[in-house]
XYZ file of N, CA, C and O in Angstrom:
520
model
N 101.155 113.467 57.405
C 100.324 113.143 58.596
C 100.921 112.565 59.703
O 100.775 113.054 60.771
N 101.841 111.721 59.750
C 102.534 111.113 60.901
C 103.352 112.114 61.535
O 103.568 111.983 62.612
N 104.054 112.927 60.710
C 104.945 113.968 61.446
C 104.073 114.942 62.432
O 104.451 115.201 63.406
N 102.832 115.175 61.913
C 101.905 116.111 62.609
C 101.702 115.520 64.096
O 101.862 116.220 65.097
N 101.458 114.268 64.210
C 101.067 113.594 65.315
C 102.468 113.346 66.219
O 102.473 113.671 67.379
N 103.637 112.981 65.770
C 104.701 112.863 66.346
C 105.077 114.178 67.019
O 105.664 114.130 68.244
N 105.119 115.136 66.295
C 105.400 116.480 66.785
C 104.531 116.968 67.977
O 104.918 117.720 68.723
N 103.112 116.562 67.852
C 102.154 117.054 69.051
C 102.323 116.075 70.176
O 102.320 116.918 71.261
N 102.547 114.931 69.949
C 102.519 114.211 71.301
C 101.210 114.358 72.044
O 101.277 114.403 73.347
N 100.178 114.680 71.639
C 98.818 114.920 72.286
C 97.909 113.642 72.107
O 97.898 112.953 71.282
N 97.432 113.394 73.321
C 96.574 112.483 73.469
C 95.128 112.732 73.461
O 94.981 113.920 73.853
N 94.375 112.015 73.107
C 92.950 112.399 72.848
C 92.107 112.033 74.380
O 92.567 110.846 74.825
N 91.173 112.468 74.441
C 90.235 112.113 75.702
C 89.471 111.151 75.410
O 89.398 110.869 73.857
N 88.837 110.533 76.086
C 87.801 109.386 75.568
C 86.720 110.024 74.689
O 86.454 109.402 73.648
N 86.149 111.054 75.094
C 85.195 111.581 74.269
C 85.661 111.915 72.824
O 84.931 111.937 71.784
N 86.913 112.548 72.760
C 87.384 112.815 71.476
C 87.807 111.819 70.700
O 87.696 111.880 69.549
N 88.393 110.715 71.168
C 88.719 109.381 70.637
C 87.342 108.826 69.855
O 87.302 108.524 68.891
N 86.114 109.011 70.876
C 84.840 108.504 70.297
C 84.533 109.142 68.949
O 84.168 108.648 68.052
N 84.781 110.628 68.983
C 84.541 111.213 67.774
C 85.313 110.766 66.667
O 84.856 110.720 65.482
N 86.516 110.914 66.909
C 87.666 110.402 65.775
C 87.274 109.074 65.303
O 87.295 108.880 64.126
N 86.944 108.034 66.100
C 86.513 106.820 65.621
C 85.356 106.890 64.476
O 85.345 106.277 63.592
N 84.339 107.691 64.798
C 83.203 108.023 63.914
C 83.650 108.719 62.765
O 83.578 108.314 61.472
N 84.836 109.822 62.960
C 85.300 110.351 61.597
C 86.162 109.415 60.727
O 86.024 109.582 59.554
N 87.011 108.629 61.394
C 87.778 107.542 60.817
C 86.923 106.656 59.903
O 87.368 106.441 58.693
N 85.709 106.271 60.468
C 84.637 105.364 59.876
C 84.156 105.991 58.584
O 84.178 105.642 57.530
N 83.764 107.196 58.871
C 83.222 107.857 57.627
C 84.108 108.579 56.758
O 83.731 108.763 55.431
N 85.242 108.931 57.094
C 85.955 109.713 56.201
C 85.965 111.199 56.286
O 87.067 111.723 56.146
N 84.723 111.666 56.191
C 84.320 113.075 56.578
C 83.114 113.256 56.831
O 82.154 112.407 56.622
N 82.468 114.246 57.500
C 81.270 114.589 57.693
C 80.601 115.941 58.419
O 81.553 116.435 58.848
N 79.512 116.244 58.132
C 79.041 117.350 58.705
C 78.555 117.094 60.257
O 78.430 115.853 60.604
N 78.241 118.090 60.918
C 78.118 117.925 62.311
C 76.911 116.752 62.611
O 76.934 115.780 63.282
N 75.793 117.040 61.868
C 74.587 116.274 62.128
C 74.934 114.755 61.624
O 74.274 113.796 62.222
N 75.955 114.545 60.676
C 76.130 113.224 60.083
C 76.815 112.541 61.142
O 76.897 111.332 61.421
N 77.950 113.201 61.728
C 78.742 112.782 62.826
C 77.775 112.382 64.084
O 78.115 111.177 64.434
N 76.978 113.172 64.255
C 76.121 113.099 65.649
C 75.198 111.700 65.184
O 75.197 110.756 66.264
N 74.738 111.648 64.337
C 73.683 110.367 63.785
C 74.657 109.132 63.816
O 74.198 108.188 64.162
N 75.903 109.039 63.619
C 76.644 107.953 63.580
C 77.480 107.756 64.883
O 78.094 106.580 65.066
N 77.178 108.700 65.886
C 77.922 108.155 67.308
C 77.226 107.196 68.037
O 75.898 107.082 67.947
N 77.847 106.393 68.735
C 77.082 105.444 69.426
C 76.296 105.873 70.648
O 76.510 107.228 70.966
N 75.504 105.040 71.169
C 74.512 105.591 72.172
C 75.516 105.473 73.562
O 76.290 104.708 73.690
N 75.246 106.256 74.446
C 74.480 107.480 74.480
C 75.052 108.524 73.670
O 76.282 108.833 73.835
N 74.415 109.104 72.824
C 74.984 110.179 72.011
C 74.967 111.536 72.657
O 74.412 111.709 73.722
N 76.377 112.159 72.401
C 76.414 113.539 73.204
C 75.417 114.742 72.713
O 74.870 114.383 71.688
N 75.207 115.642 73.318
C 74.369 116.666 72.960
C 75.066 117.542 71.624
O 76.252 117.337 71.503
N 74.425 117.867 70.645
C 74.950 118.620 69.516
C 75.873 119.657 69.943
O 77.074 119.656 69.244
N 75.533 120.396 71.046
C 76.280 121.474 71.400
C 77.956 120.947 71.927
O 79.036 121.326 71.744
N 77.702 119.732 72.541
C 78.831 119.097 73.136
C 79.660 118.455 72.121
O 81.048 118.725 72.204
N 79.070 117.993 71.078
C 79.920 117.414 69.797
C 80.598 118.618 69.001
O 81.705 118.498 68.821
N 79.833 119.808 68.960
C 80.468 120.862 68.278
C 81.655 121.342 69.083
O 82.691 121.680 68.302
N 81.608 121.285 70.368
C 82.766 121.831 71.173
C 83.895 120.763 70.996
O 85.082 121.166 70.835
N 83.761 119.358 71.150
C 84.721 118.445 70.856
C 85.238 118.523 69.512
O 86.593 118.443 69.354
N 84.485 119.065 68.321
C 84.953 119.193 67.052
C 85.959 120.262 67.162
O 86.903 120.432 66.401
N 85.520 121.205 67.934
C 86.325 122.599 68.050
C 87.821 122.269 68.533
O 88.721 122.697 68.181
N 87.689 121.401 69.505
C 88.886 121.291 70.345
C 89.636 120.371 69.424
O 91.099 120.564 69.369
N 89.396 119.299 68.768
C 89.858 118.426 67.882
C 90.362 119.179 66.694
O 91.741 118.923 66.094
N 89.838 120.395 66.229
C 90.452 121.129 65.196
C 91.700 122.035 65.909
O 92.642 122.183 65.036
N 91.547 122.587 67.090
C 92.631 123.080 67.639
C 93.841 122.280 68.035
O 94.917 122.716 67.862
N 93.410 121.052 68.238
C 94.588 119.907 68.375
C 95.298 119.601 67.195
O 96.203 118.863 67.101
N 94.552 120.127 65.884
C 95.167 119.665 64.727
C 94.903 118.113 64.316
O 95.522 117.455 63.722
N 93.971 117.557 64.891
C 93.363 116.074 64.588
C 92.267 116.120 63.268
O 92.212 115.249 62.671
N 91.731 117.481 63.241
C 90.507 117.599 62.413
C 90.663 118.716 61.806
O 91.256 119.894 62.220
N 90.555 118.904 60.328
C 90.372 120.122 59.541
C 88.947 120.457 59.258
O 87.959 119.442 59.214
N 88.370 121.810 59.144
C 87.049 122.177 58.816
C 87.164 122.812 57.383
O 88.067 123.451 57.332
N 86.364 122.234 56.754
C 86.074 122.896 55.431
C 84.732 123.580 55.529
O 83.582 122.873 55.751
N 84.684 124.968 55.373
C 83.333 125.700 55.329
C 82.729 125.634 54.131
O 83.299 126.014 53.017
N 81.410 125.084 54.058
C 80.778 125.017 52.871
C 79.241 125.681 53.184
O 78.408 125.232 53.669
N 79.355 127.090 52.595
C 78.077 127.711 52.958
C 78.090 128.290 54.462
O 79.037 128.673 54.886
N 77.149 127.699 54.963
C 77.065 127.805 56.720
C 77.180 126.558 57.327
O 77.076 126.665 58.553
N 77.736 125.503 56.640
C 78.126 124.274 57.250
C 79.449 123.973 57.437
O 80.152 124.808 56.684
N 79.851 123.239 58.299
C 81.374 122.710 58.422
C 81.369 121.326 58.080
O 80.677 120.519 58.724
N 82.261 120.952 57.218
C 82.595 119.635 56.862
C 84.064 119.462 57.407
O 84.992 119.936 57.320
N 83.844 118.265 58.339
C 85.013 117.882 59.102
C 85.806 116.821 58.500
O 85.066 115.681 58.251
N 87.052 116.849 58.457
C 88.055 115.753 57.790
C 88.900 115.395 58.912
O 89.599 116.413 59.496
N 89.250 113.975 59.192
C 90.380 113.933 60.064
C 91.628 114.046 59.437
O 91.868 113.973 58.209
N 92.513 114.658 60.160
C 93.964 115.079 59.428
C 94.954 113.998 59.978
O 96.009 113.818 59.249
N 94.634 113.216 60.998
C 95.419 112.072 61.309
C 94.717 110.918 61.137
O 93.619 110.641 61.471
N 95.436 109.878 60.490
C 94.952 108.618 60.169
C 94.642 107.807 61.527
O 95.471 107.887 62.448
N 93.792 106.751 61.491
C 93.530 105.941 62.814
C 94.931 105.183 63.095
O 95.283 104.800 64.068
N 95.521 104.812 61.799
C 96.554 103.938 62.106
C 97.831 104.683 62.619
O 98.655 104.318 63.597
N 98.128 105.943 62.162
C 99.363 106.727 62.775
C 98.835 107.107 64.195
O 99.669 106.998 65.230
N 97.450 107.413 64.555
C 97.267 107.444 66.161
C 97.336 106.397 66.811
O 97.981 106.244 67.827
N 96.925 105.447 66.228
C 97.091 103.923 66.994
C 98.538 103.768 67.313
O 99.061 103.287 68.337
N 99.528 103.872 66.500
C 100.912 103.651 66.480
C 101.613 104.277 67.424
O 102.257 103.871 68.354
N 101.218 105.704 67.511
C 101.719 106.595 68.553
C 101.469 106.382 69.831
O 101.973 106.254 70.848
N 99.975 105.938 69.996
C 99.404 105.713 71.214
C 100.005 104.284 71.888
O 100.313 104.519 72.994
N 100.177 103.477 71.029
C 100.845 102.479 71.521
C 102.243 102.504 72.064
O 102.696 102.018 73.013
N 102.999 103.240 71.289
C 104.482 103.559 71.731
C 104.436 104.479 72.969
O 105.296 104.200 73.725
N 103.460 105.254 73.021
C 103.572 106.166 74.224
C 103.254 105.350 75.397
O 103.602 105.416 76.488
N 102.141 104.248 75.211
C 101.817 103.195 76.476
C 103.068 102.483 76.594
O 103.538 102.251 77.927
N 103.943 102.086 75.669
C 104.915 101.097 75.805
C 106.268 101.892 76.563
O 106.658 101.345 77.496
N 106.368 103.058 76.266
C 107.117 103.948 76.700
C 106.882 104.300 78.431
O 107.882 104.424 79.272
N 105.523 104.796 78.622
C 105.086 105.119 79.827
C 104.948 104.089 80.880
O 105.305 104.284 82.058
N 104.671 102.785 80.509
C 104.359 101.750 81.340
C 105.508 100.523 81.332
O 105.468 99.818 82.455
N 106.016 100.435 80.090
C 106.686 99.124 80.051
C 108.477 99.610 79.664
O 108.882 98.693 79.150
N 108.757 100.723 80.195
C 110.249 101.297 79.996
C 110.624 101.015 78.408
O 111.843 100.748 78.370
N 109.678 101.402 77.644
C 110.010 101.369 76.296
C 110.224 99.882 75.666
O 110.580 99.748 74.365
N 109.910 98.954 76.374
C 110.178 97.554 75.892
C 108.783 96.917 75.652
O 108.035 96.577 76.265
N 108.743 96.525 74.312
C 107.553 95.630 73.915
C 107.468 94.198 74.434
O 106.592 93.757 74.699
N 108.698 93.612 74.738
C 108.869 92.427 75.325
C 108.366 92.497 76.853
O 107.719 91.684 77.434
N 108.484 93.643 77.489
C 108.143 93.830 78.711
C 106.619 94.007 78.743
O 105.714 93.295 79.743
N 105.964 94.351 77.837
C 104.498 94.603 77.546
C 104.015 93.047 77.423
O 102.963 92.903 78.003
N 104.673 92.439 76.378
C 104.193 90.971 76.267
C 104.127 90.002 77.446
O 103.297 89.559 77.779
N 105.107 90.258 78.322
C 105.652 89.446 79.626
C 104.396 89.897 80.551
O 103.794 89.132 81.196
N 103.714 91.175 80.635
C 102.984 91.608 81.390
C 101.669 90.921 80.846
O 100.924 90.579 81.914
N 101.400 91.027 79.606
C 99.977 90.558 79.328
C 100.054 88.721 79.519
O 99.094 88.272 79.827
N 101.224 88.274 79.304
C 101.285 86.976 79.854
C 101.077 86.676 81.334
O 100.347 85.720 81.699
N 101.689 87.269 81.978
C 101.496 87.223 83.636
C 100.112 87.596 84.165
O 99.844 86.916 84.992
N 99.398 88.489 83.283
C 98.179 88.769 83.586
C 97.032 87.677 83.036
O 95.912 88.217 83.169
N 97.599 86.629 82.593
C 96.845 85.712 81.806
C 95.790 86.462 80.792
O 94.701 86.093 80.243
N 96.392 87.383 80.163
C 95.487 88.235 79.060
C 96.025 87.775 77.690
O 95.246 88.027 76.808
N 96.875 86.957 77.706
C 97.690 86.525 76.286
C 97.829 85.049 76.711
O 98.680 84.662 77.771
N 97.221 84.115 76.032
C 97.679 82.792 76.408
C 98.761 82.095 75.129
O 99.017 82.938 74.187
N 99.223 80.931 75.418
C 100.080 80.576 74.747
C 100.033 80.311 73.127
O 100.706 80.601 72.320
N 98.598 79.953 72.847
C 98.186 79.870 71.538
C 98.393 81.105 70.851
O 98.754 81.364 69.662
N 97.921 82.346 71.544
C 97.925 83.714 70.865
C 99.538 84.074 70.746
O 99.786 84.704 69.790
N 100.481 83.684 71.722
C 101.652 84.026 71.801
C 102.359 83.365 70.501
O 103.170 84.130 69.937
N 102.006 82.125 70.355
C 102.658 81.490 69.134
C 102.160 82.138 67.776
O 103.077 82.315 66.945
N 100.743 82.564 67.714
C 100.437 83.383 66.520
C 101.166 84.637 66.455
O 101.595 85.035 65.369
N 101.433 85.337 67.484
C 102.099 86.643 67.502
C 103.492 86.287 67.187
O 103.958 87.058 66.155
N 104.315 85.375 67.540
C 105.606 84.795 67.071
C 105.678 84.698 65.565
O 106.679 85.073 64.951
N 104.612 83.986 65.304
C 104.549 83.702 63.679
C 104.544 85.018 62.935
O 104.959 85.026 61.847
N 103.697 85.997 63.414
C 103.505 87.161 62.494
C 104.745 87.953 62.627
O 105.280 88.679 61.585
N 105.541 87.730 63.795
C 106.925 88.706 64.026
C 107.830 88.105 62.989
O 108.658 88.704 62.213
N 107.946 86.682 62.930
C 108.780 85.919 61.801
C 108.357 86.267 60.461
O 109.481 86.775 59.604
N 107.024 86.200 60.228
C 106.923 86.671 58.881
C 107.065 88.017 58.465
O 107.765 88.314 57.289
N 106.786 88.902 59.338
C 107.336 90.416 59.278
C 108.751 90.545 58.950
O 109.060 91.432 58.110
N 109.456 89.899 59.815
C 111.083 90.189 59.689
C 111.484 89.423 58.413
O 112.440 90.052 57.884
N 110.799 88.353 57.892
C 111.466 87.998 56.562
C 111.014 88.767 55.512
O 111.522 88.864 54.382
N 110.117 89.651 55.483
C 109.561 90.534 54.426
C 110.352 91.823 54.431
O 110.264 92.541 53.604
N 111.131 92.190 55.732
C 111.845 93.327 55.705
C 113.131 93.255 54.694
O 113.840 92.337 54.279
């Protein structure tokens, strides 16, 4: 799964990401089920069908034909997409440096000292487990 996304380097639009969030939660679903699980304001059924077609073309979603219905499965895990998106953001906005990103959030007051200490503790714990 991760190779597929790394090779594509494709970003999702907001609408596509909203559909993927539903699919990631559901695991798989038919058009009507996906629509029922979409947050308000729900897209029109035809709009959702078009988004699912695009996601299939981008290879984020696989379609299984069951009779006259289509069952949609995510091909990319939420974790894989999240990792790739974060790396692309860091590369695009912070010269590939996660420390530049953390500094940015500290300067913007989006991250306080207590949160930074928790983050450092997690980094230390992760490095000890490697």
